[in-house]
Coordinates of C-alpha atoms in Angstrom, one line a residue:
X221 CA 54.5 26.1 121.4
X222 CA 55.6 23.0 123.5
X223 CA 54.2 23.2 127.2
X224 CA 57.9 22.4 128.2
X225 CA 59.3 25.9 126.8
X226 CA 59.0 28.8 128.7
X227 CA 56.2 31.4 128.2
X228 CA 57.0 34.7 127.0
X229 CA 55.5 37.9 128.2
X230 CA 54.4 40.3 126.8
X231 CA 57.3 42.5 126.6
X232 CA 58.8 39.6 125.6
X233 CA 61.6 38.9 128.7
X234 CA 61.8 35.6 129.8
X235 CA 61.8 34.2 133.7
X236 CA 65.8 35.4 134.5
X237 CA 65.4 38.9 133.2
X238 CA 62.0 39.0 135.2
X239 CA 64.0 38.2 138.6
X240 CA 66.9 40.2 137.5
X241 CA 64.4 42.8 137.2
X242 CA 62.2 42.6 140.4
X243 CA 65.6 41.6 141.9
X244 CA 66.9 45.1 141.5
X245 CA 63.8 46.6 143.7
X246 CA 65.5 44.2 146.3
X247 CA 68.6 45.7 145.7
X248 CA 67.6 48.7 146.4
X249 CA 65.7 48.0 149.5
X250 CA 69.0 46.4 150.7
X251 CA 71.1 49.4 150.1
X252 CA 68.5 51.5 152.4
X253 CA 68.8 48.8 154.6
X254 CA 72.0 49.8 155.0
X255 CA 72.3 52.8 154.9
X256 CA 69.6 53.1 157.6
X257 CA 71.5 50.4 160.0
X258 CA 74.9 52.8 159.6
X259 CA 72.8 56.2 160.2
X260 CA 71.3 54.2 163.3
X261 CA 74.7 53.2 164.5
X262 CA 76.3 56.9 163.9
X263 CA 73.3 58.3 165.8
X264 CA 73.7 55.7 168.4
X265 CA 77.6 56.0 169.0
X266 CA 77.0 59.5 168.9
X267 CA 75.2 59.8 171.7
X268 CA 76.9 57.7 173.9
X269 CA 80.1 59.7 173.1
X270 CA 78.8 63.0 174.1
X271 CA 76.8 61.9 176.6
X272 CA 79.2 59.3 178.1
X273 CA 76.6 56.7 179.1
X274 CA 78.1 53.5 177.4
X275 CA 80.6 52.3 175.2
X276 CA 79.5 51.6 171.2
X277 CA 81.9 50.8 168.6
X278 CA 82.4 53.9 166.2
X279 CA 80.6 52.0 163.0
X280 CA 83.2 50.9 160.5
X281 CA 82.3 51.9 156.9
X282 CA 84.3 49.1 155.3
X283 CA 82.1 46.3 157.6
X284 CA 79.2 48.3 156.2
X285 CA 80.1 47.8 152.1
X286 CA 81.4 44.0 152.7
X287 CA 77.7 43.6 154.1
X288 CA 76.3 45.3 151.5
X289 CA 78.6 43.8 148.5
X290 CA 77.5 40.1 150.1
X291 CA 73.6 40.9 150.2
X292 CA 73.8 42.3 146.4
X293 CA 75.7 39.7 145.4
X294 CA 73.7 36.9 146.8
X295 CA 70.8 39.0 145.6
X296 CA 72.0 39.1 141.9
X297 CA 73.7 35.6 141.2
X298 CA 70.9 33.9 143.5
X299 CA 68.3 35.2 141.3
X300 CA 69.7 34.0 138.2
X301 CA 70.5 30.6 139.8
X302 CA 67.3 30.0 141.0
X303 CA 65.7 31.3 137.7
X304 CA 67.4 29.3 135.8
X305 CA 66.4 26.3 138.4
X306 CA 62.9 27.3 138.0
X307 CA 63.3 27.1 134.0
X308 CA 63.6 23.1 134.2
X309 CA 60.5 22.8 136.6
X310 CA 56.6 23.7 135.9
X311 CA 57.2 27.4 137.0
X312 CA 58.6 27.3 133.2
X313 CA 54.9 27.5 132.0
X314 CA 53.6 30.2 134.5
X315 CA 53.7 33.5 133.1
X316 CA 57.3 34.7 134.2
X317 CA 56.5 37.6 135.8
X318 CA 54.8 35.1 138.4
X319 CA 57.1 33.0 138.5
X320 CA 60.4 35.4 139.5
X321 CA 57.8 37.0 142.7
X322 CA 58.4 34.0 144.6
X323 CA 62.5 33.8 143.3
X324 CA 62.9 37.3 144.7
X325 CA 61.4 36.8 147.5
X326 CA 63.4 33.9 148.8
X327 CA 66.6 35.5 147.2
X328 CA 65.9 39.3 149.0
X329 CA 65.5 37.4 152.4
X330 CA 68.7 35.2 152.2
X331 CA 70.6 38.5 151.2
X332 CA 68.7 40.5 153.7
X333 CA 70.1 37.5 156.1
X334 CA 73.6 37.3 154.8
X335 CA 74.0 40.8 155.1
X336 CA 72.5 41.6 158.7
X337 CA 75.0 38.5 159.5
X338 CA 78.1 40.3 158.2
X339 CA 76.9 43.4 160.2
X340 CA 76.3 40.8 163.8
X341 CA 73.1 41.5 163.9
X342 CA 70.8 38.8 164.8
X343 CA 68.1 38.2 162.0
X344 CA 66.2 36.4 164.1
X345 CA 65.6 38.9 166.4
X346 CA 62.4 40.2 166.4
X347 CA 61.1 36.9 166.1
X348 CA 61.9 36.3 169.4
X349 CA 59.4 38.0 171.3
X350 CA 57.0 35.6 169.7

């Protein structure tokens, strides 16, 4: 085997199955993202209905599946890009279960980012007390 062809594991999937793989535990984590962030905003305009103290938006479901199309999407099709980057550089000869941590990683928080964006909410946000 030629140190310039990808390693195989074990199970025998190569580096873009392995994202696509570990990418779907991101998806996941970005649909109960969701879901929590429209629960929130029910409970939240909610309240302020029946109790009258402030003025909330009622939380629109289609704003909620656009964010949540986006953040799979760039999920999904950023993992394969960047997988398929990753083939053509030395990450090719680390075992790829390895190599697509680091490709999720960086793919889950530009979709967690996209999708809080579509929502207007401020990613940056609890940084800021820092």
């Amino acid at each position: 085997m030629d140190a310039t062809e990808p390693e195989e594991s074990r199970w025998g999937l190569s580096l873009p199955w392995w994202s696509l793989a570990i990418g779907a535990l991101t998806t996941v984590f970005l649909a109960g993202l969701a879901f929590a962030l429209l629960v929130m905003h029910s409970l939240t305009y909610g309240f302020t209905y029946v109790l009258e103290v402030g003025s909330i938006d009622h939380p629109e479901l289609d704003r909620y599946e656009q964010a949540l199309a986006i953040g799979v999407g760039t999920n999904v099709f950023g993992a394969l890009g960047l997988s398929r980057l990753a083939l053509r550089t030395r990450a090719a000869t680390w075992p790829p279960v390895l190599a697509a941590l680091p490709i999720a990683l960086v793919t889950g928080v530009v979709a967690t980012t996209g999708m809080l964006a579509v929502l207007g909410v401020d990613p940056l946000l609890p940084l800021a007390g820092l």
